[in-house]
Amino acid sequence: MAYFAPYVDDAGLHVPTYNDIRDDLLAKFQEIYGNDLYLGNDSQDYQMISAFALKTYDTIQLLQIVYNNHSPKTAVGTGLSSLVKLNGIRRKAASYSTCVLTLTGKPGTVIAAGVAEDDQRRKWELPQDIKFESESLEVTARCRDIGAIEAPVGTITKISNPQYGWLAVTNKVPAVKGRAVETDEELRRRQELSTAVPSQNMVDSTLAGIASVAGVTQYKVYENDTNHTDDNGVPSHSIAAVVEGGLDAQVAEQIYLRKGPGCGTHGTTTAIYINSDGLKNEIRFFRPIYQKVAAKVTVKKYATYTTAVETAIKHNISTYIERLGIGVNVTTTGVLTAIAAAVDDALRPSFALQSVQLGRAGGALGIADVVIPYNAIAKSGAVTVEVV
């Protein structure tokens, strides 16, 4: 394609390619210095023209980025972060994982800047100047590493900086995972939802309000507009919000402000919202239940089968399950797709799939999909690969 100057029309921004720029410069050189000028790939003039063309194309690519950053659909990075402020939202920053630790020590002991350690050698920082009023004490520790750091029950058991009177540490509950910085894709989705805040569809507005709460990672709202309790147990003319993350009070506030007049709320978590008249309103919603799903895969190995293939199968299945949202079933089809992703060469696969079995962790496995309740989230349990 011949070189053309960049321009904008109804279809968007049009820019020349690197080859267009280079070839046009070569043609201009020959117009100036004559057709007998040697411009082979090994000539100094060609190398100079290529350098000029590359620098020009770099500038044009920047022009493309600047143009794309005018729309939330194509903006990236700081450009997208700036755009969404027009909708009254901002990119969610990364957060730290926290965990309630049970400490054992001598009464009267004061721990200054205590640090515990998990079995992955990650550090968990205790609050400053903790004092034992009795032999046991519960405190909330924060992981030193930012992001979604996990710590299952009983994995934080080492005292990293021993201090007199502090005898032991453990975690009786799993850590509350932090999160990585919000991705462009996640922010675009939230920006789309934010435009529904003033919507006259109150379910969309409620979703947008919940999505705006800091710390919320997953959410879903079920509406029962009938005169009877529905199959999920949601009472008539009520909504049931399932929300992961965020403070109870802030989630309840958004539900109250967005739900319709006379619409009831259903759930096992209750928070009180006081409206502008000073009246107390009881708002109910669900925190998701986590259900572990186990998978067993049987394969027949071929000559190219290695432990790396087995690891890829396990990883792909676990990733598939962990990415499922609220109330989404774990399907055999989804697991099959995850297994297929471990095949590098479809013409010469390293294994033949014999069977796939799924089930709740600790229960019987079978070929049927695993049904996840409307207020639950599937989590990956044990994934085993049997080679025959």
CSV table of C-alpha atoms in Angstrom, one decimal:
chain,number,residue,atom,x,y,z
A,1,MET,CA,0.0,0.0,0.0
A,2,ALA,CA,1.3,3.5,-0.9
A,3,TYR,CA,2.2,6.0,1.7
A,4,PHE,CA,-0.5,8.5,2.9
A,5,ALA,CA,-0.6,11.1,5.6
A,6,PRO,CA,-2.4,10.1,8.8
A,7,TYR,CA,-6.1,11.2,8.8
A,8,VAL,CA,-9.3,10.7,10.7
A,9,ASP,CA,-12.7,9.9,9.2
A,10,ASP,CA,-15.9,8.2,10.3
A,11,ALA,CA,-14.1,4.9,10.5
A,12,GLY,CA,-11.4,6.2,12.9
A,13,LEU,CA,-7.7,7.0,12.6
A,14,HIS,CA,-5.8,5.8,9.5
A,15,VAL,CA,-2.0,5.6,9.6
A,16,PRO,CA,0.6,4.3,7.2
A,17,THR,CA,2.7,1.2,8.0
A,18,TYR,CA,6.4,1.1,8.5
A,19,ASN,CA,6.9,-0.4,5.0
A,20,ASP,CA,4.8,2.4,3.5
A,21,ILE,CA,7.0,5.1,5.1
A,22,ARG,CA,10.3,3.3,4.2
A,23,ASP,CA,9.3,2.7,0.6
A,24,ASP,CA,8.1,6.3,0.1
A,25,LEU,CA,11.4,7.6,1.5
A,26,LEU,CA,13.3,5.3,-0.9
A,27,ALA,CA,11.3,6.6,-3.8
A,28,LYS,CA,11.9,10.2,-2.8
A,29,PHE,CA,15.7,9.6,-2.5
A,30,GLN,CA,15.7,8.2,-6.1
A,31,GLU,CA,13.7,11.2,-7.3
A,32,ILE,CA,16.3,13.5,-5.7
A,33,TYR,CA,19.5,11.7,-6.5
A,34,GLY,CA,18.5,9.7,-9.6
A,35,ASN,CA,17.4,6.1,-10.3
A,36,ASP,CA,21.0,5.0,-10.6
A,37,LEU,CA,21.4,5.5,-6.8
A,38,TYR,CA,22.1,2.1,-5.2
A,39,LEU,CA,19.6,1.5,-2.4
A,40,GLY,CA,20.1,-2.2,-1.7
A,41,ASN,CA,19.6,-3.6,1.8
A,42,ASP,CA,23.4,-3.5,2.4
A,43,SER,CA,23.9,0.1,1.4
A,44,GLN,CA,24.5,2.9,3.9
A,45,ASP,CA,21.7,5.0,2.4
A,46,TYR,CA,19.2,2.2,2.8
A,47,GLN,CA,20.2,1.8,6.5
A,48,MET,CA,19.9,5.5,7.1
A,49,ILE,CA,16.4,5.6,5.4
A,50,SER,CA,15.3,2.6,7.5
A,51,ALA,CA,16.4,4.3,10.7
A,52,PHE,CA,14.4,7.5,9.7
A,53,ALA,CA,11.4,5.4,8.8
A,54,LEU,CA,11.5,3.5,12.1
A,55,LYS,CA,11.6,6.7,14.1
A,56,THR,CA,8.7,8.2,12.1
A,57,TYR,CA,6.7,5.0,12.6
A,58,ASP,CA,7.4,5.1,16.3
A,59,THR,CA,5.8,8.5,16.4
A,60,ILE,CA,2.8,7.4,14.4
A,61,GLN,CA,2.3,4.5,16.8
A,62,LEU,CA,2.3,7.0,19.7
A,63,LEU,CA,-0.3,8.9,17.7
A,64,GLN,CA,-2.4,5.7,17.5
A,65,ILE,CA,-2.2,5.2,21.3
A,66,VAL,CA,-3.2,8.8,22.0
A,67,TYR,CA,-6.2,8.5,19.6
A,68,ASN,CA,-7.2,5.2,21.2
A,69,ASN,CA,-7.0,6.7,24.7
A,70,HIS,CA,-10.0,8.9,23.9
A,71,SER,CA,-12.4,5.9,24.3
A,72,PRO,CA,-12.8,3.6,27.3
A,73,LYS,CA,-13.1,0.7,24.9
A,74,THR,CA,-9.6,1.1,23.5
A,75,ALA,CA,-7.7,3.2,26.1
A,76,VAL,CA,-5.0,1.5,28.1
A,77,GLY,CA,-3.0,2.1,31.3
A,78,THR,CA,-3.0,5.7,32.6
A,79,GLY,CA,-5.1,6.8,29.7
A,80,LEU,CA,-8.0,4.5,30.8
A,81,SER,CA,-7.4,5.5,34.4
A,82,SER,CA,-7.9,9.2,33.5
A,83,LEU,CA,-11.0,8.5,31.3
A,84,VAL,CA,-13.0,6.6,33.9
A,85,LYS,CA,-12.7,9.5,36.4
A,86,LEU,CA,-15.4,11.1,34.2
A,87,ASN,CA,-17.7,8.4,35.4
A,88,GLY,CA,-16.8,9.0,39.1
A,89,ILE,CA,-14.7,5.8,39.5
A,90,ARG,CA,-11.1,5.1,39.7
A,91,ARG,CA,-8.8,2.1,39.1
A,92,LYS,CA,-8.7,-0.2,42.2
A,93,ALA,CA,-5.3,-0.3,43.7
A,94,ALA,CA,-3.6,-3.5,44.7
A,95,SER,CA,-4.3,-4.6,48.3
A,96,TYR,CA,-2.6,-6.8,50.9
A,97,SER,CA,-3.9,-10.1,52.1
A,98,THR,CA,-4.8,-10.2,55.8
A,99,CYS,CA,-5.2,-13.1,58.2
A,100,VAL,CA,-6.4,-13.5,61.8
A,101,LEU,CA,-3.6,-15.1,63.8
A,102,THR,CA,-3.9,-16.9,67.1
A,103,LEU,CA,-0.8,-16.1,69.3
A,104,THR,CA,0.3,-17.9,72.4
A,105,GLY,CA,2.4,-16.2,75.0
A,106,LYS,CA,3.0,-15.2,78.6
A,107,PRO,CA,0.5,-12.8,80.1
A,108,GLY,CA,1.9,-9.2,80.2
A,109,THR,CA,4.3,-9.8,77.3
A,110,VAL,CA,4.4,-6.9,74.8
A,111,ILE,CA,5.3,-7.8,71.2
A,112,ALA,CA,6.9,-4.9,69.3
A,113,ALA,CA,6.7,-5.2,65.5
A,114,GLY,CA,6.1,-8.9,65.5
A,115,VAL,CA,6.5,-10.9,62.2
A,116,ALA,CA,5.1,-14.4,61.5
A,117,GLU,CA,6.0,-16.6,58.6
A,118,ASP,CA,4.0,-19.1,56.5
A,119,ASP,CA,5.1,-22.3,54.9
A,120,GLN,CA,5.9,-20.4,51.7
A,121,ARG,CA,8.4,-18.2,53.7
A,122,ARG,CA,6.2,-15.1,53.2
A,123,LYS,CA,6.2,-12.6,56.1
A,124,TRP,CA,3.0,-11.6,57.9
A,125,GLU,CA,3.3,-8.4,59.9
A,126,LEU,CA,1.5,-8.0,63.3
A,127,PRO,CA,0.2,-4.7,64.6
A,128,GLN,CA,2.6,-2.6,66.7
A,129,ASP,CA,2.9,-3.2,70.5
A,130,ILE,CA,0.6,-6.2,71.1
A,131,LYS,CA,0.1,-7.0,74.7
A,132,PHE,CA,-0.9,-10.4,76.0
A,133,GLU,CA,-3.7,-10.0,78.5
A,134,SER,CA,-4.0,-13.8,78.7
A,135,GLU,CA,-2.1,-16.8,77.3
A,136,SER,CA,-3.9,-16.5,74.0
A,137,LEU,CA,-4.5,-13.5,71.7
A,138,GLU,CA,-6.1,-13.0,68.3
A,139,VAL,CA,-4.7,-10.3,66.0
A,140,THR,CA,-5.0,-9.4,62.3
A,141,ALA,CA,-1.7,-9.7,60.5
A,142,ARG,CA,-1.0,-8.2,57.0
A,143,CYS,CA,1.1,-10.0,54.4
A,144,ARG,CA,4.3,-8.0,53.5
A,145,ASP,CA,3.9,-8.9,49.8
A,146,ILE,CA,1.1,-7.1,48.0
A,147,GLY,CA,-1.5,-9.0,46.0
A,148,ALA,CA,-3.7,-12.1,46.2
A,149,ILE,CA,-1.5,-14.1,48.6
A,150,GLU,CA,-3.2,-17.2,50.0
A,151,ALA,CA,-2.6,-18.8,53.4
A,152,PRO,CA,-4.8,-21.9,54.1
A,153,VAL,CA,-5.6,-22.9,57.7
A,154,GLY,CA,-2.5,-23.9,59.7
A,155,THR,CA,0.1,-22.6,57.3
A,156,ILE,CA,1.3,-19.5,59.3
A,157,THR,CA,3.1,-21.2,62.2
A,158,LYS,CA,6.6,-19.8,62.4
A,159,ILE,CA,7.7,-16.8,64.5
A,160,SER,CA,10.0,-14.9,62.2
A,161,ASN,CA,11.5,-12.5,64.8
A,162,PRO,CA,11.4,-14.4,68.2
A,163,GLN,CA,10.7,-12.2,71.2
A,164,TYR,CA,10.7,-13.0,74.9
A,165,GLY,CA,7.3,-14.3,76.0
A,166,TRP,CA,5.9,-15.0,72.6
A,167,LEU,CA,5.6,-18.8,72.4
A,168,ALA,CA,3.6,-19.8,69.3
A,169,VAL,CA,1.5,-18.6,66.4
A,170,THR,CA,-1.0,-20.2,64.0
A,171,ASN,CA,-3.9,-19.3,61.8
A,172,LYS,CA,-7.2,-21.1,62.5
A,173,VAL,CA,-8.8,-19.4,59.6
A,174,PRO,CA,-7.6,-18.9,56.0
A,175,ALA,CA,-6.3,-15.6,54.9
A,176,VAL,CA,-8.5,-13.0,53.3
A,177,LYS,CA,-6.8,-12.6,49.9
A,178,GLY,CA,-5.8,-9.2,48.7
A,179,ARG,CA,-5.8,-8.4,45.0
A,180,ALA,CA,-3.5,-7.3,42.3
A,181,VAL,CA,-4.0,-3.8,40.8
A,182,GLU,CA,-7.2,-3.8,38.7
A,183,THR,CA,-6.6,-4.7,35.1
A,184,ASP,CA,-7.7,-2.7,32.1
A,185,GLU,CA,-10.3,-5.4,31.2
A,186,GLU,CA,-11.8,-5.3,34.7
A,187,LEU,CA,-11.8,-1.5,34.8
A,188,ARG,CA,-13.6,-1.3,31.4
A,189,ARG,CA,-16.2,-3.7,32.7
A,190,ARG,CA,-16.8,-1.6,35.8
A,191,GLN,CA,-16.9,1.6,33.6
A,192,GLU,CA,-19.7,0.0,31.6
A,193,LEU,CA,-21.6,-0.8,34.7
A,194,SER,CA,-21.0,2.7,36.2
A,195,THR,CA,-23.0,4.2,33.3
A,196,ALA,CA,-26.0,2.2,34.6
A,197,VAL,CA,-26.0,4.0,38.0
A,198,PRO,CA,-28.6,6.5,36.9
A,199,SER,CA,-30.4,3.8,35.0
A,200,GLN,CA,-34.2,3.4,35.4
A,201,ASN,CA,-33.6,-0.4,35.5
A,202,MET,CA,-33.0,-0.7,39.2
A,203,VAL,CA,-31.2,-4.1,39.0
A,204,ASP,CA,-28.6,-2.6,36.7
A,205,SER,CA,-28.3,0.4,38.9
A,206,THR,CA,-27.8,-1.8,42.0
A,207,LEU,CA,-25.1,-3.8,40.2
A,208,ALA,CA,-23.3,-0.6,39.3
A,209,GLY,CA,-23.6,0.7,42.9
A,210,ILE,CA,-22.2,-2.5,44.3
A,211,ALA,CA,-19.4,-2.5,41.8
A,212,SER,CA,-18.3,0.9,42.9
A,213,VAL,CA,-17.6,-0.2,46.5
A,214,ALA,CA,-13.9,-0.5,47.3
A,215,GLY,CA,-12.7,-4.0,47.7
A,216,VAL,CA,-15.6,-5.7,45.9
A,217,THR,CA,-14.3,-8.4,43.5
A,218,GLN,CA,-17.4,-10.4,42.5
A,219,TYR,CA,-21.1,-9.6,42.7
A,220,LYS,CA,-24.4,-10.8,41.3
A,221,VAL,CA,-28.0,-9.6,41.9
A,222,TYR,CA,-31.0,-11.9,41.6
A,223,GLU,CA,-34.5,-10.4,41.3
A,224,ASN,CA,-37.8,-12.1,42.1
A,225,ASP,CA,-40.6,-10.0,40.8
A,226,THR,CA,-43.3,-12.6,41.2
A,227,ASN,CA,-45.8,-13.1,44.0
A,228,HIS,CA,-44.2,-16.4,45.1
A,229,THR,CA,-40.8,-17.5,46.5
A,230,ASP,CA,-38.6,-18.6,43.6
A,231,ASP,CA,-36.5,-21.7,43.2
A,232,ASN,CA,-33.5,-20.1,44.9
A,233,GLY,CA,-35.6,-19.3,48.0
A,234,VAL,CA,-35.7,-15.5,47.3
A,235,PRO,CA,-39.0,-14.1,48.7
A,236,SER,CA,-41.5,-12.5,46.4
A,237,HIS,CA,-40.8,-8.9,45.3
A,238,SER,CA,-37.3,-9.0,46.7
A,239,ILE,CA,-33.7,-9.0,45.5
A,240,ALA,CA,-30.8,-11.2,46.7
A,241,ALA,CA,-27.3,-9.7,46.2
A,242,VAL,CA,-24.3,-12.0,46.4
A,243,VAL,CA,-21.2,-9.9,47.1
A,244,GLU,CA,-17.5,-10.9,47.5
A,245,GLY,CA,-15.3,-8.3,49.2
A,246,GLY,CA,-16.1,-4.7,50.4
A,247,LEU,CA,-17.3,-3.6,53.8
A,248,ASP,CA,-20.8,-4.7,54.9
A,249,ALA,CA,-21.9,-1.1,55.6
A,250,GLN,CA,-20.8,0.2,52.2
A,251,VAL,CA,-22.4,-2.7,50.3
A,252,ALA,CA,-25.7,-2.2,52.2
A,253,GLU,CA,-25.7,1.5,51.5
A,254,GLN,CA,-25.5,0.9,47.7
A,255,ILE,CA,-28.2,-1.7,47.8
A,256,TYR,CA,-30.5,0.6,49.8
A,257,LEU,CA,-29.9,3.6,47.5
A,258,ARG,CA,-30.4,1.6,44.3
A,259,LYS,CA,-33.2,-0.9,45.0
A,260,GLY,CA,-36.8,0.0,44.3
A,261,PRO,CA,-39.3,1.3,46.8
A,262,GLY,CA,-41.0,-1.5,48.6
A,263,CYS,CA,-38.4,-4.1,47.3
A,264,GLY,CA,-37.2,-6.5,50.0
A,265,THR,CA,-33.7,-7.7,50.4
A,266,HIS,CA,-32.7,-11.3,51.1
A,267,GLY,CA,-29.6,-12.8,52.5
A,268,THR,CA,-27.7,-14.1,55.5
A,269,THR,CA,-25.6,-11.0,56.1
A,270,THR,CA,-27.4,-8.0,57.7
A,271,ALA,CA,-26.3,-4.4,57.9
A,272,ILE,CA,-28.1,-1.3,59.1
A,273,TYR,CA,-28.3,1.7,56.9
A,274,ILE,CA,-29.6,5.0,58.4
A,275,ASN,CA,-31.3,7.2,55.7
A,276,SER,CA,-31.5,11.0,55.6
A,277,ASP,CA,-34.5,10.9,57.9
A,278,GLY,CA,-32.6,9.1,60.6
A,279,LEU,CA,-34.6,5.9,60.1
A,280,LYS,CA,-32.8,2.5,60.4
A,281,ASN,CA,-33.2,0.2,57.4
A,282,GLU,CA,-32.1,-3.5,57.7
A,283,ILE,CA,-30.4,-4.6,54.5
A,284,ARG,CA,-29.7,-8.2,53.8
A,285,PHE,CA,-27.4,-9.8,51.3
A,286,PHE,CA,-25.2,-12.8,50.9
A,287,ARG,CA,-21.5,-13.4,51.2
A,288,PRO,CA,-20.6,-16.2,48.8
A,289,ILE,CA,-20.1,-19.7,50.0
A,290,TYR,CA,-17.0,-21.4,48.6
A,291,GLN,CA,-17.4,-24.9,47.4
A,292,LYS,CA,-14.3,-26.9,46.4
A,293,VAL,CA,-14.6,-29.1,43.3
A,294,ALA,CA,-12.3,-32.1,42.7
A,295,ALA,CA,-11.4,-33.5,39.3
A,296,LYS,CA,-9.9,-36.8,38.2
A,297,VAL,CA,-8.6,-37.2,34.7
A,298,THR,CA,-7.5,-40.5,33.2
A,299,VAL,CA,-5.2,-40.4,30.2
A,300,LYS,CA,-3.3,-42.9,28.1
A,301,LYS,CA,0.2,-41.5,27.5
A,302,TYR,CA,2.1,-41.5,24.2
A,303,ALA,CA,5.8,-41.2,23.6
A,304,THR,CA,5.9,-37.4,24.0
A,305,TYR,CA,4.0,-37.4,27.3
A,306,THR,CA,6.0,-35.8,30.1
A,307,THR,CA,5.4,-34.6,33.7
A,308,ALA,CA,5.2,-31.1,32.2
A,309,VAL,CA,2.1,-32.1,30.3
A,310,GLU,CA,0.6,-33.5,33.5
A,311,THR,CA,1.3,-30.3,35.3
A,312,ALA,CA,-0.3,-28.3,32.5
A,313,ILE,CA,-3.4,-30.4,32.6
A,314,LYS,CA,-3.7,-29.8,36.4
A,315,HIS,CA,-3.0,-26.1,36.1
A,316,ASN,CA,-5.5,-25.5,33.3
A,317,ILE,CA,-8.3,-27.3,35.1
A,318,SER,CA,-7.6,-25.4,38.4
A,319,THR,CA,-7.5,-22.1,36.5
A,320,TYR,CA,-10.8,-22.8,34.7
A,321,ILE,CA,-12.5,-23.6,38.0
A,322,GLU,CA,-11.1,-20.6,39.8
A,323,ARG,CA,-12.2,-18.2,37.1
A,324,LEU,CA,-15.9,-19.2,37.4
A,325,GLY,CA,-18.2,-16.6,38.8
A,326,ILE,CA,-21.0,-16.6,41.4
A,327,GLY,CA,-23.5,-19.4,40.8
A,328,VAL,CA,-21.7,-20.8,37.7
A,329,ASN,CA,-21.6,-24.6,37.4
A,330,VAL,CA,-18.4,-26.6,36.9
A,331,THR,CA,-19.1,-28.3,33.6
A,332,THR,CA,-17.5,-31.3,32.0
A,333,THR,CA,-17.3,-29.3,28.7
A,334,GLY,CA,-15.3,-26.6,30.5
A,335,VAL,CA,-12.9,-29.1,31.9
A,336,LEU,CA,-12.5,-30.8,28.5
A,337,THR,CA,-11.6,-27.4,27.0
A,338,ALA,CA,-9.0,-26.9,29.8
A,339,ILE,CA,-7.5,-30.3,29.1
A,340,ALA,CA,-7.3,-29.7,25.4
A,341,ALA,CA,-5.3,-26.5,26.0
A,342,ALA,CA,-2.5,-28.8,27.3
A,343,VAL,CA,-2.1,-30.3,23.8
A,344,ASP,CA,0.6,-28.5,21.8
A,345,ASP,CA,0.2,-30.5,18.6
A,346,ALA,CA,-3.3,-31.7,17.7
A,347,LEU,CA,-1.9,-33.9,14.9
A,348,ARG,CA,0.5,-35.6,17.3
A,349,PRO,CA,-1.0,-35.4,20.8
A,350,SER,CA,1.1,-36.6,23.8
A,351,PHE,CA,-1.9,-38.3,25.4
A,352,ALA,CA,-5.3,-39.7,24.7
A,353,LEU,CA,-8.1,-38.8,27.1
A,354,GLN,CA,-9.8,-41.8,28.7
A,355,SER,CA,-12.2,-40.2,31.2
A,356,VAL,CA,-13.1,-37.1,33.3
A,357,GLN,CA,-14.8,-37.2,36.7
A,358,LEU,CA,-16.0,-34.3,38.7
A,359,GLY,CA,-17.4,-33.9,42.2
A,360,ARG,CA,-17.4,-31.9,45.4
A,361,ALA,CA,-14.2,-32.3,47.4
A,362,GLY,CA,-14.5,-35.2,49.8
A,363,GLY,CA,-17.5,-36.6,47.9
A,364,ALA,CA,-18.1,-39.1,45.1
A,365,LEU,CA,-16.9,-38.3,41.6
A,366,GLY,CA,-18.9,-38.8,38.5
A,367,ILE,CA,-19.4,-37.6,34.9
A,368,ALA,CA,-22.1,-35.1,35.6
A,369,ASP,CA,-21.6,-31.3,35.9
A,370,VAL,CA,-21.2,-30.0,39.4
A,371,VAL,CA,-24.1,-27.7,40.2
A,372,ILE,CA,-23.0,-24.6,42.2
A,373,PRO,CA,-25.7,-22.9,44.3
A,374,TYR,CA,-26.8,-19.4,43.3
A,375,ASN,CA,-24.9,-17.8,46.2
A,376,ALA,CA,-21.7,-19.9,46.0
A,377,ILE,CA,-18.5,-19.8,44.1
A,378,ALA,CA,-16.6,-22.9,42.9
A,379,LYS,CA,-13.0,-23.3,44.0
A,380,SER,CA,-10.4,-25.8,42.8
A,381,GLY,CA,-10.0,-28.8,45.0
A,382,ALA,CA,-7.7,-31.7,44.3
A,383,VAL,CA,-6.9,-32.3,40.6
A,384,THR,CA,-5.4,-35.7,39.9
A,385,VAL,CA,-4.2,-37.2,36.7
A,386,GLU,CA,-4.1,-41.0,36.4
A,387,VAL,CA,-1.9,-42.4,33.6
A,388,VAL,CA,-2.8,-45.8,32.1
